Amino acid sequence: GNSVTQMEGPVTLSEEAFLTINCTYTATGYPSLFWYVQYPGEGLQLLLKATKADDKGSNKGFEATYRKETTSFHLEKGSVQVSDSAVYFCALSPPGNQFYFGTGTSLTVIP
Amino acid sequence: DTGVSQDPRHKITKRGQNVTFRCDPISEHNRLYWYRQTLGQGPEFLTYFQNEAQLEKSRLLSDRFSAERPKGSFSTLEIQRTEQGDSAMYLCASSPLGDEQFFGPGTRLTVL
């Protein structure tokens, strides 16, 4: 079956610290992988995606690489800002199909 | 393009009442999805449509839940005889025939 396991939170970091949020998955076939972000009071927004093995998705300084051998899609950012405080969701989707989400990781960045 | 919209944003109801939520997808998006999100959890898939056809509904939580997309544009999600356990955020997403989904702001349901 399809599922996503995401690093538990909450995570608290100081501004300019390095961020890693771990995500591993199980899937049938060849899914696409996504990171969505949910800012306080707002809806889910796509942060980045990767559609095949070894692809790297990147956006706003965040990166994640689709690792088929380790079934992982870890989210990283070299230097977080206060404005990055949000809940981050890892998700997978067989092509054209529903999304399977992780439980979310809450990130708080303090000045 | 104003994105996916949902109405109402908040709904408070008494146990046993029926509620209906509306979702307006991004125009020309063929696929429309409904999800439920409870506190501290990721969104949980409920059902989806391609145009007006409901292609998957086995994940609807019970027979009290139903969804329609009569003209292949907006969609409604109805919950009959609401229970306190139905309290959650109900999310709608739309997608062209591809893999990225665009989410609306959600409808927060509180059942008293």
JSON list of C-alpha atoms in Angstrom, two decimals:
[
{"chain": "A", "resi": 1, "resn": "GLY", "atom": "CA", "xyz": [0.00, 0.00, 0.00]},
{"chain": "A", "resi": 2, "resn": "ASN", "atom": "CA", "xyz": [0.86, 3.67, 0.05]},
{"chain": "A", "resi": 3, "resn": "SER", "atom": "CA", "xyz": [1.89, 5.57, 3.17]},
{"chain": "A", "resi": 4, "resn": "VAL", "atom": "CA", "xyz": [4.13, 8.36, 4.38]},
{"chain": "A", "resi": 5, "resn": "THR", "atom": "CA", "xyz": [6.03, 8.50, 7.64]},
{"chain": "A", "resi": 6, "resn": "GLN", "atom": "CA", "xyz": [7.15, 11.91, 8.70]},
{"chain": "A", "resi": 7, "resn": "MET", "atom": "CA", "xyz": [9.45, 13.16, 11.42]},
{"chain": "A", "resi": 8, "resn": "GLU", "atom": "CA", "xyz": [7.58, 14.02, 14.57]},
{"chain": "A", "resi": 9, "resn": "GLY", "atom": "CA", "xyz": [7.54, 17.56, 15.77]},
{"chain": "A", "resi": 10, "resn": "PRO", "atom": "CA", "xyz": [7.39, 20.16, 16.94]},
{"chain": "A", "resi": 11, "resn": "VAL", "atom": "CA", "xyz": [10.74, 21.49, 15.80]},
{"chain": "A", "resi": 12, "resn": "THR", "atom": "CA", "xyz": [12.12, 24.74, 17.18]},
{"chain": "A", "resi": 13, "resn": "LEU", "atom": "CA", "xyz": [15.16, 26.35, 15.58]},
{"chain": "A", "resi": 14, "resn": "SER", "atom": "CA", "xyz": [16.98, 29.63, 15.84]},
{"chain": "A", "resi": 15, "resn": "GLU", "atom": "CA", "xyz": [17.06, 31.88, 12.80]},
{"chain": "A", "resi": 16, "resn": "GLU", "atom": "CA", "xyz": [19.75, 30.90, 10.27]},
{"chain": "A", "resi": 17, "resn": "ALA", "atom": "CA", "xyz": [19.94, 27.33, 11.57]},
{"chain": "A", "resi": 18, "resn": "PHE", "atom": "CA", "xyz": [19.98, 24.33, 9.23]},
{"chain": "A", "resi": 19, "resn": "LEU", "atom": "CA", "xyz": [16.70, 22.47, 8.83]},
{"chain": "A", "resi": 20, "resn": "THR", "atom": "CA", "xyz": [16.05, 18.83, 8.04]},
{"chain": "A", "resi": 21, "resn": "ILE", "atom": "CA", "xyz": [12.62, 17.23, 8.21]},
{"chain": "A", "resi": 22, "resn": "ASN", "atom": "CA", "xyz": [12.71, 13.52, 7.51]},
{"chain": "A", "resi": 23, "resn": "CYS", "atom": "CA", "xyz": [10.16, 11.79, 5.31]},
{"chain": "A", "resi": 24, "resn": "THR", "atom": "CA", "xyz": [10.07, 8.16, 4.23]},
{"chain": "A", "resi": 25, "resn": "TYR", "atom": "CA", "xyz": [7.44, 6.42, 2.19]},
{"chain": "A", "resi": 26, "resn": "THR", "atom": "CA", "xyz": [6.07, 3.11, 1.02]},
{"chain": "A", "resi": 27, "resn": "ALA", "atom": "CA", "xyz": [4.41, 2.98, -2.34]},
{"chain": "A", "resi": 28, "resn": "THR", "atom": "CA", "xyz": [3.18, 0.76, -5.09]},
{"chain": "A", "resi": 29, "resn": "GLY", "atom": "CA", "xyz": [4.46, 1.79, -8.47]},
{"chain": "A", "resi": 30, "resn": "TYR", "atom": "CA", "xyz": [6.24, 5.07, -9.10]},
{"chain": "A", "resi": 31, "resn": "PRO", "atom": "CA", "xyz": [4.60, 7.92, -7.21]},
{"chain": "A", "resi": 32, "resn": "SER", "atom": "CA", "xyz": [5.35, 11.61, -7.30]},
{"chain": "A", "resi": 33, "resn": "LEU", "atom": "CA", "xyz": [6.53, 13.12, -4.01]},
{"chain": "A", "resi": 34, "resn": "PHE", "atom": "CA", "xyz": [5.60, 16.48, -2.59]},
{"chain": "A", "resi": 35, "resn": "TRP", "atom": "CA", "xyz": [6.18, 18.84, 0.28]},
{"chain": "A", "resi": 36, "resn": "TYR", "atom": "CA", "xyz": [3.28, 21.09, 1.18]},
{"chain": "A", "resi": 37, "resn": "VAL", "atom": "CA", "xyz": [3.40, 23.93, 3.71]},
{"chain": "A", "resi": 38, "resn": "GLN", "atom": "CA", "xyz": [0.57, 25.32, 5.81]},
{"chain": "A", "resi": 39, "resn": "TYR", "atom": "CA", "xyz": [1.09, 28.75, 7.31]},
{"chain": "A", "resi": 40, "resn": "PRO", "atom": "CA", "xyz": [-1.05, 29.72, 10.29]},
{"chain": "A", "resi": 41, "resn": "GLY", "atom": "CA", "xyz": [-4.63, 30.36, 9.21]},
{"chain": "A", "resi": 42, "resn": "GLU", "atom": "CA", "xyz": [-3.97, 29.48, 5.58]},
{"chain": "A", "resi": 43, "resn": "GLY", "atom": "CA", "xyz": [-4.54, 26.54, 3.27]},
{"chain": "A", "resi": 44, "resn": "LEU", "atom": "CA", "xyz": [-2.00, 24.01, 2.07]},
{"chain": "A", "resi": 45, "resn": "GLN", "atom": "CA", "xyz": [0.46, 25.36, -0.47]},
{"chain": "A", "resi": 46, "resn": "LEU", "atom": "CA", "xyz": [2.77, 23.33, -2.64]},
{"chain": "A", "resi": 47, "resn": "LEU", "atom": "CA", "xyz": [6.36, 23.94, -1.61]},
{"chain": "A", "resi": 48, "resn": "LEU", "atom": "CA", "xyz": [8.17, 21.59, -3.98]},
{"chain": "A", "resi": 49, "resn": "LYS", "atom": "CA", "xyz": [7.80, 18.32, -5.81]},
{"chain": "A", "resi": 50, "resn": "ALA", "atom": "CA", "xyz": [9.73, 15.56, -7.55]},
{"chain": "A", "resi": 51, "resn": "THR", "atom": "CA", "xyz": [8.22, 13.17, -10.03]},
{"chain": "A", "resi": 52, "resn": "LYS", "atom": "CA", "xyz": [10.89, 10.50, -10.45]},
{"chain": "A", "resi": 53, "resn": "ALA", "atom": "CA", "xyz": [13.87, 8.96, -8.73]},
{"chain": "A", "resi": 54, "resn": "ASP", "atom": "CA", "xyz": [16.91, 11.23, -8.24]},
{"chain": "A", "resi": 55, "resn": "ASP", "atom": "CA", "xyz": [14.89, 14.35, -9.08]},
{"chain": "A", "resi": 56, "resn": "LYS", "atom": "CA", "xyz": [15.53, 17.29, -6.78]},
{"chain": "A", "resi": 57, "resn": "GLY", "atom": "CA", "xyz": [12.70, 19.65, -6.04]},
{"chain": "A", "resi": 58, "resn": "SER", "atom": "CA", "xyz": [13.56, 23.13, -4.85]},
{"chain": "A", "resi": 59, "resn": "ASN", "atom": "CA", "xyz": [11.77, 26.35, -3.95]},
{"chain": "A", "resi": 60, "resn": "LYS", "atom": "CA", "xyz": [12.37, 29.32, -1.64]},
{"chain": "A", "resi": 61, "resn": "GLY", "atom": "CA", "xyz": [15.68, 27.84, -0.48]},
{"chain": "A", "resi": 62, "resn": "PHE", "atom": "CA", "xyz": [14.11, 24.48, 0.41]},
{"chain": "A", "resi": 63, "resn": "GLU", "atom": "CA", "xyz": [15.28, 21.29, -1.31]},
{"chain": "A", "resi": 64, "resn": "ALA", "atom": "CA", "xyz": [14.34, 17.62, -1.30]},
{"chain": "A", "resi": 65, "resn": "THR", "atom": "CA", "xyz": [15.69, 14.74, -3.37]},
{"chain": "A", "resi": 66, "resn": "TYR", "atom": "CA", "xyz": [13.63, 11.72, -4.41]},
{"chain": "A", "resi": 67, "resn": "ARG", "atom": "CA", "xyz": [15.67, 8.74, -3.16]},
{"chain": "A", "resi": 68, "resn": "LYS", "atom": "CA", "xyz": [14.22, 5.47, -4.39]},
{"chain": "A", "resi": 69, "resn": "GLU", "atom": "CA", "xyz": [16.91, 3.32, -2.79]},
{"chain": "A", "resi": 70, "resn": "THR", "atom": "CA", "xyz": [16.13, 4.66, 0.69]},
{"chain": "A", "resi": 71, "resn": "THR", "atom": "CA", "xyz": [12.46, 5.50, -0.05]},
{"chain": "A", "resi": 72, "resn": "SER", "atom": "CA", "xyz": [13.02, 8.97, 1.33]},
{"chain": "A", "resi": 73, "resn": "PHE", "atom": "CA", "xyz": [12.26, 12.58, 0.48]},
{"chain": "A", "resi": 74, "resn": "HIS", "atom": "CA", "xyz": [13.82, 14.63, 3.26]},
{"chain": "A", "resi": 75, "resn": "LEU", "atom": "CA", "xyz": [13.25, 18.38, 3.31]},
{"chain": "A", "resi": 76, "resn": "GLU", "atom": "CA", "xyz": [16.26, 20.65, 3.89]},
{"chain": "A", "resi": 77, "resn": "LYS", "atom": "CA", "xyz": [17.00, 24.33, 4.11]},
{"chain": "A", "resi": 78, "resn": "GLY", "atom": "CA", "xyz": [20.39, 25.80, 4.82]},
{"chain": "A", "resi": 79, "resn": "SER", "atom": "CA", "xyz": [19.28, 28.87, 6.77]},
{"chain": "A", "resi": 80, "resn": "VAL", "atom": "CA", "xyz": [15.76, 29.19, 8.13]},
{"chain": "A", "resi": 81, "resn": "GLN", "atom": "CA", "xyz": [13.95, 32.45, 8.72]},
{"chain": "A", "resi": 82, "resn": "VAL", "atom": "CA", "xyz": [11.19, 33.39, 11.14]},
{"chain": "A", "resi": 83, "resn": "SER", "atom": "CA", "xyz": [8.83, 33.52, 8.17]},
{"chain": "A", "resi": 84, "resn": "ASP", "atom": "CA", "xyz": [9.40, 29.78, 7.60]},
{"chain": "A", "resi": 85, "resn": "SER", "atom": "CA", "xyz": [7.43, 28.98, 10.75]},
{"chain": "A", "resi": 86, "resn": "ALA", "atom": "CA", "xyz": [4.63, 26.71, 9.56]},
{"chain": "A", "resi": 87, "resn": "VAL", "atom": "CA", "xyz": [3.51, 23.09, 9.41]},
{"chain": "A", "resi": 88, "resn": "TYR", "atom": "CA", "xyz": [5.18, 21.00, 6.71]},
{"chain": "A", "resi": 89, "resn": "PHE", "atom": "CA", "xyz": [3.53, 17.96, 5.14]},
{"chain": "A", "resi": 90, "resn": "CYS", "atom": "CA", "xyz": [5.21, 15.29, 3.08]},
{"chain": "A", "resi": 91, "resn": "ALA", "atom": "CA", "xyz": [2.93, 13.57, 0.58]},
{"chain": "A", "resi": 92, "resn": "LEU", "atom": "CA", "xyz": [2.98, 11.03, -2.20]},
{"chain": "A", "resi": 93, "resn": "SER", "atom": "CA", "xyz": [0.67, 10.51, -5.13]},
{"chain": "A", "resi": 94, "resn": "PRO", "atom": "CA", "xyz": [0.47, 7.74, -7.64]},
{"chain": "A", "resi": 95, "resn": "PRO", "atom": "CA", "xyz": [0.08, 9.60, -10.95]},
{"chain": "A", "resi": 96, "resn": "GLY", "atom": "CA", "xyz": [-3.29, 11.33, -11.21]},
{"chain": "A", "resi": 97, "resn": "ASN", "atom": "CA", "xyz": [-4.48, 9.80, -8.00]},
{"chain": "A", "resi": 98, "resn": "GLN", "atom": "CA", "xyz": [-5.25, 10.83, -4.44]},
{"chain": "A", "resi": 99, "resn": "PHE", "atom": "CA", "xyz": [-2.58, 12.15, -2.12]},
{"chain": "A", "resi": 100, "resn": "TYR", "atom": "CA", "xyz": [-1.29, 10.29, 0.91]},
{"chain": "A", "resi": 101, "resn": "PHE", "atom": "CA", "xyz": [-0.07, 12.72, 3.55]},
{"chain": "A", "resi": 102, "resn": "GLY", "atom": "CA", "xyz": [2.20, 12.41, 6.52]},
{"chain": "A", "resi": 103, "resn": "THR", "atom": "CA", "xyz": [1.07, 13.73, 9.88]},
{"chain": "A", "resi": 104, "resn": "GLY", "atom": "CA", "xyz": [2.86, 17.06, 9.48]},
{"chain": "A", "resi": 105, "resn": "THR", "atom": "CA", "xyz": [5.82, 18.63, 11.26]},
{"chain": "A", "resi": 106, "resn": "SER", "atom": "CA", "xyz": [5.39, 21.94, 13.01]},
{"chain": "A", "resi": 107, "resn": "LEU", "atom": "CA", "xyz": [8.37, 24.27, 12.68]},
{"chain": "A", "resi": 108, "resn": "THR", "atom": "CA", "xyz": [8.90, 27.35, 14.81]},
{"chain": "A", "resi": 109, "resn": "VAL", "atom": "CA", "xyz": [11.85, 29.62, 14.06]},
{"chain": "A", "resi": 110, "resn": "ILE", "atom": "CA", "xyz": [12.83, 32.03, 16.80]},
{"chain": "A", "resi": 111, "resn": "PRO", "atom": "CA", "xyz": [14.81, 35.23, 16.20]},
{"chain": "B", "resi": 1, "resn": "ASP", "atom": "CA", "xyz": [-7.77, 32.85, -11.46]},
{"chain": "B", "resi": 2, "resn": "THR", "atom": "CA", "xyz": [-8.73, 33.13, -7.83]},
{"chain": "B", "resi": 3, "resn": "GLY", "atom": "CA", "xyz": [-7.71, 29.66, -6.75]},
{"chain": "B", "resi": 4, "resn": "VAL", "atom": "CA", "xyz": [-9.86, 27.05, -5.07]},
{"chain": "B", "resi": 5, "resn": "SER", "atom": "CA", "xyz": [-12.57, 28.52, -2.88]},
{"chain": "B", "resi": 6, "resn": "GLN", "atom": "CA", "xyz": [-14.66, 26.87, -0.20]},
{"chain": "B", "resi": 7, "resn": "ASP", "atom": "CA", "xyz": [-17.81, 27.99, 1.52]},
{"chain": "B", "resi": 8, "resn": "PRO", "atom": "CA", "xyz": [-18.48, 28.39, 4.36]},
{"chain": "B", "resi": 9, "resn": "ARG", "atom": "CA", "xyz": [-15.11, 28.82, 6.05]},
{"chain": "B", "resi": 10, "resn": "HIS", "atom": "CA", "xyz": [-16.57, 27.90, 9.41]},
{"chain": "B", "resi": 11, "resn": "LYS", "atom": "CA", "xyz": [-19.68, 25.95, 10.35]},
{"chain": "B", "resi": 12, "resn": "ILE", "atom": "CA", "xyz": [-21.01, 25.27, 13.82]},
{"chain": "B", "resi": 13, "resn": "THR", "atom": "CA", "xyz": [-23.89, 22.84, 14.07]},
{"chain": "B", "resi": 14, "resn": "LYS", "atom": "CA", "xyz": [-25.69, 20.72, 16.59]},
{"chain": "B", "resi": 15, "resn": "ARG", "atom": "CA", "xyz": [-25.36, 16.98, 16.65]},
{"chain": "B", "resi": 16, "resn": "GLY", "atom": "CA", "xyz": [-27.88, 15.33, 14.38]},
{"chain": "B", "resi": 17, "resn": "GLN", "atom": "CA", "xyz": [-28.15, 18.21, 11.92]},
{"chain": "B", "resi": 18, "resn": "ASN", "atom": "CA", "xyz": [-27.20, 17.95, 8.25]},
{"chain": "B", "resi": 19, "resn": "VAL", "atom": "CA", "xyz": [-24.49, 20.17, 6.79]},
{"chain": "B", "resi": 20, "resn": "THR", "atom": "CA", "xyz": [-23.40, 20.89, 3.24]},
{"chain": "B", "resi": 21, "resn": "PHE", "atom": "CA", "xyz": [-20.12, 22.41, 2.10]},
{"chain": "B", "resi": 22, "resn": "ARG", "atom": "CA", "xyz": [-19.31, 23.85, -1.29]},
{"chain": "B", "resi": 23, "resn": "CYS", "atom": "CA", "xyz": [-16.08, 23.84, -3.24]},
{"chain": "B", "resi": 24, "resn": "ASP", "atom": "CA", "xyz": [-15.35, 25.87, -6.37]},
{"chain": "B", "resi": 25, "resn": "PRO", "atom": "CA", "xyz": [-12.24, 24.54, -8.09]},
{"chain": "B", "resi": 26, "resn": "ILE", "atom": "CA", "xyz": [-9.87, 26.38, -10.36]},
{"chain": "B", "resi": 27, "resn": "SER", "atom": "CA", "xyz": [-11.67, 26.70, -13.65]},
{"chain": "B", "resi": 28, "resn": "GLU", "atom": "CA", "xyz": [-10.76, 24.06, -16.24]},
{"chain": "B", "resi": 29, "resn": "HIS", "atom": "CA", "xyz": [-9.40, 21.69, -13.59]},
{"chain": "B", "resi": 30, "resn": "ASN", "atom": "CA", "xyz": [-10.91, 18.33, -14.37]},
{"chain": "B", "resi": 31, "resn": "ARG", "atom": "CA", "xyz": [-10.25, 16.66, -11.04]},
{"chain": "B", "resi": 32, "resn": "LEU", "atom": "CA", "xyz": [-11.66, 17.63, -7.69]},
{"chain": "B", "resi": 33, "resn": "TYR", "atom": "CA", "xyz": [-10.76, 16.00, -4.38]},
{"chain": "B", "resi": 34, "resn": "TRP", "atom": "CA", "xyz": [-12.18, 16.11, -0.86]},
{"chain": "B", "resi": 35, "resn": "TYR", "atom": "CA", "xyz": [-10.05, 15.51, 2.23]},
{"chain": "B", "resi": 36, "resn": "ARG", "atom": "CA", "xyz": [-10.64, 15.65, 5.97]},
{"chain": "B", "resi": 37, "resn": "GLN", "atom": "CA", "xyz": [-8.01, 16.95, 8.36]},
{"chain": "B", "resi": 38, "resn": "THR", "atom": "CA", "xyz": [-8.20, 16.53, 12.11]},
{"chain": "B", "resi": 39, "resn": "LEU", "atom": "CA", "xyz": [-5.98, 18.30, 14.62]},
{"chain": "B", "resi": 40, "resn": "GLY", "atom": "CA", "xyz": [-2.39, 17.13, 14.49]},
{"chain": "B", "resi": 41, "resn": "GLN", "atom": "CA", "xyz": [-2.93, 14.94, 11.47]},
{"chain": "B", "resi": 42, "resn": "GLY", "atom": "CA", "xyz": [-2.37, 15.20, 7.77]},
{"chain": "B", "resi": 43, "resn": "PRO", "atom": "CA", "xyz": [-5.28, 15.41, 5.35]},
{"chain": "B", "resi": 44, "resn": "GLU", "atom": "CA", "xyz": [-7.13, 12.16, 4.84]},
{"chain": "B", "resi": 45, "resn": "PHE", "atom": "CA", "xyz": [-8.57, 11.40, 1.41]},
{"chain": "B", "resi": 46, "resn": "LEU", "atom": "CA", "xyz": [-12.36, 11.04, 1.16]},
{"chain": "B", "resi": 47, "resn": "THR", "atom": "CA", "xyz": [-13.38, 11.04, -2.50]},
{"chain": "B", "resi": 48, "resn": "TYR", "atom": "CA", "xyz": [-12.62, 12.51, -5.91]},
{"chain": "B", "resi": 49, "resn": "PHE", "atom": "CA", "xyz": [-14.25, 13.41, -9.20]},
{"chain": "B", "resi": 50, "resn": "GLN", "atom": "CA", "xyz": [-13.07, 13.60, -12.75]},
{"chain": "B", "resi": 51, "resn": "ASN", "atom": "CA", "xyz": [-15.43, 16.07, -14.34]},
{"chain": "B", "resi": 52, "resn": "GLU", "atom": "CA", "xyz": [-18.85, 14.98, -13.05]},
{"chain": "B", "resi": 53, "resn": "ALA", "atom": "CA", "xyz": [-17.93, 11.33, -12.49]},
{"chain": "B", "resi": 54, "resn": "GLN", "atom": "CA", "xyz": [-17.15, 10.24, -8.95]},
{"chain": "B", "resi": 55, "resn": "LEU", "atom": "CA", "xyz": [-14.27, 7.85, -9.48]},
{"chain": "B", "resi": 56, "resn": "GLU", "atom": "CA", "xyz": [-13.52, 6.87, -5.91]},
{"chain": "B", "resi": 57, "resn": "LYS", "atom": "CA", "xyz": [-15.85, 6.96, -2.96]},
{"chain": "B", "resi": 58, "resn": "SER", "atom": "CA", "xyz": [-14.95, 3.92, -0.93]},
{"chain": "B", "resi": 59, "resn": "ARG", "atom": "CA", "xyz": [-12.95, 6.10, 1.45]},
{"chain": "B", "resi": 60, "resn": "LEU", "atom": "CA", "xyz": [-15.94, 8.19, 2.50]},
{"chain": "B", "resi": 61, "resn": "LEU", "atom": "CA", "xyz": [-16.13, 7.72, 6.22]},
{"chain": "B", "resi": 62, "resn": "SER", "atom": "CA", "xyz": [-19.65, 6.37, 6.41]},
{"chain": "B", "resi": 63, "resn": "ASP", "atom": "CA", "xyz": [-22.90, 6.36, 4.48]},
{"chain": "B", "resi": 64, "resn": "ARG", "atom": "CA", "xyz": [-23.72, 9.66, 6.18]},
{"chain": "B", "resi": 65, "resn": "PHE", "atom": "CA", "xyz": [-21.16, 11.30, 3.86]},
{"chain": "B", "resi": 66, "resn": "SER", "atom": "CA", "xyz": [-21.95, 12.01, 0.23]},
{"chain": "B", "resi": 67, "resn": "ALA", "atom": "CA", "xyz": [-20.52, 14.24, -2.46]},
{"chain": "B", "resi": 68, "resn": "GLU", "atom": "CA", "xyz": [-21.70, 15.53, -5.81]},
{"chain": "B", "resi": 69, "resn": "ARG", "atom": "CA", "xyz": [-20.28, 17.44, -8.73]},
{"chain": "B", "resi": 70, "resn": "PRO", "atom": "CA", "xyz": [-23.35, 17.70, -10.94]},
{"chain": "B", "resi": 71, "resn": "LYS", "atom": "CA", "xyz": [-22.02, 19.78, -13.82]},
{"chain": "B", "resi": 72, "resn": "GLY", "atom": "CA", "xyz": [-18.34, 19.03, -13.50]},
{"chain": "B", "resi": 73, "resn": "SER", "atom": "CA", "xyz": [-17.63, 22.41, -11.97]},
{"chain": "B", "resi": 74, "resn": "PHE", "atom": "CA", "xyz": [-18.35, 23.07, -8.28]},
{"chain": "B", "resi": 75, "resn": "SER", "atom": "CA", "xyz": [-18.82, 20.25, -5.81]},
{"chain": "B", "resi": 76, "resn": "THR", "atom": "CA", "xyz": [-20.74, 19.77, -2.58]},
{"chain": "B", "resi": 77, "resn": "LEU", "atom": "CA", "xyz": [-19.97, 17.53, 0.37]},
{"chain": "B", "resi": 78, "resn": "GLU", "atom": "CA", "xyz": [-22.90, 16.67, 2.61]},
{"chain": "B", "resi": 79, "resn": "ILE", "atom": "CA", "xyz": [-22.79, 15.11, 6.05]},
{"chain": "B", "resi": 80, "resn": "GLN", "atom": "CA", "xyz": [-26.10, 13.86, 7.38]},
{"chain": "B", "resi": 81, "resn": "ARG", "atom": "CA", "xyz": [-26.93, 13.39, 11.04]},
{"chain": "B", "resi": 82, "resn": "THR", "atom": "CA", "xyz": [-23.68, 14.94, 12.18]},
{"chain": "B", "resi": 83, "resn": "GLU", "atom": "CA", "xyz": [-21.80, 13.51, 15.14]},
{"chain": "B", "resi": 84, "resn": "GLN", "atom": "CA", "xyz": [-19.21, 15.14, 17.37]},
{"chain": "B", "resi": 85, "resn": "GLY", "atom": "CA", "xyz": [-16.54, 12.99, 15.77]},
{"chain": "B", "resi": 86, "resn": "ASP", "atom": "CA", "xyz": [-17.22, 14.73, 12.45]},
{"chain": "B", "resi": 87, "resn": "SER", "atom": "CA", "xyz": [-15.65, 17.92, 13.80]},
{"chain": "B", "resi": 88, "resn": "ALA", "atom": "CA", "xyz": [-12.65, 18.58, 11.55]},
{"chain": "B", "resi": 89, "resn": "MET", "atom": "CA", "xyz": [-11.37, 20.70, 8.71]},
{"chain": "B", "resi": 90, "resn": "TYR", "atom": "CA", "xyz": [-12.74, 19.64, 5.33]},
{"chain": "B", "resi": 91, "resn": "LEU", "atom": "CA", "xyz": [-10.42, 20.44, 2.45]},
{"chain": "B", "resi": 92, "resn": "CYS", "atom": "CA", "xyz": [-11.07, 20.58, -1.24]},
{"chain": "B", "resi": 93, "resn": "ALA", "atom": "CA", "xyz": [-8.39, 20.41, -3.92]},
{"chain": "B", "resi": 94, "resn": "SER", "atom": "CA", "xyz": [-8.44, 20.56, -7.69]},
{"chain": "B", "resi": 95, "resn": "SER", "atom": "CA", "xyz": [-6.05, 19.40, -10.32]},
{"chain": "B", "resi": 96, "resn": "PRO", "atom": "CA", "xyz": [-5.66, 19.38, -14.05]},
{"chain": "B", "resi": 97, "resn": "LEU", "atom": "CA", "xyz": [-5.04, 15.89, -15.38]},
{"chain": "B", "resi": 98, "resn": "GLY", "atom": "CA", "xyz": [-1.66, 15.64, -13.75]},
{"chain": "B", "resi": 99, "resn": "ASP", "atom": "CA", "xyz": [-0.23, 15.19, -10.31]},
{"chain": "B", "resi": 100, "resn": "GLU", "atom": "CA", "xyz": [-0.17, 18.59, -8.60]},
{"chain": "B", "resi": 101, "resn": "GLN", "atom": "CA", "xyz": [-3.19, 19.45, -6.47]},
{"chain": "B", "resi": 102, "resn": "PHE", "atom": "CA", "xyz": [-4.22, 22.96, -5.48]},
{"chain": "B", "resi": 103, "resn": "PHE", "atom": "CA", "xyz": [-5.93, 23.24, -2.12]},
{"chain": "B", "resi": 104, "resn": "GLY", "atom": "CA", "xyz": [-8.65, 25.53, -0.90]},
{"chain": "B", "resi": 105, "resn": "PRO", "atom": "CA", "xyz": [-8.62, 27.18, 2.56]},
{"chain": "B", "resi": 106, "resn": "GLY", "atom": "CA", "xyz": [-10.93, 24.55, 4.03]},
{"chain": "B", "resi": 107, "resn": "THR", "atom": "CA", "xyz": [-14.20, 24.53, 5.93]},
{"chain": "B", "resi": 108, "resn": "ARG", "atom": "CA", "xyz": [-13.87, 24.07, 9.67]},
{"chain": "B", "resi": 109, "resn": "LEU", "atom": "CA", "xyz": [-16.80, 22.10, 11.08]},
{"chain": "B", "resi": 110, "resn": "THR", "atom": "CA", "xyz": [-17.62, 22.09, 14.76]},
{"chain": "B", "resi": 111, "resn": "VAL", "atom": "CA", "xyz": [-20.36, 19.75, 15.94]},
{"chain": "B", "resi": 112, "resn": "LEU", "atom": "CA", "xyz": [-21.73, 20.57, 19.39]}
]
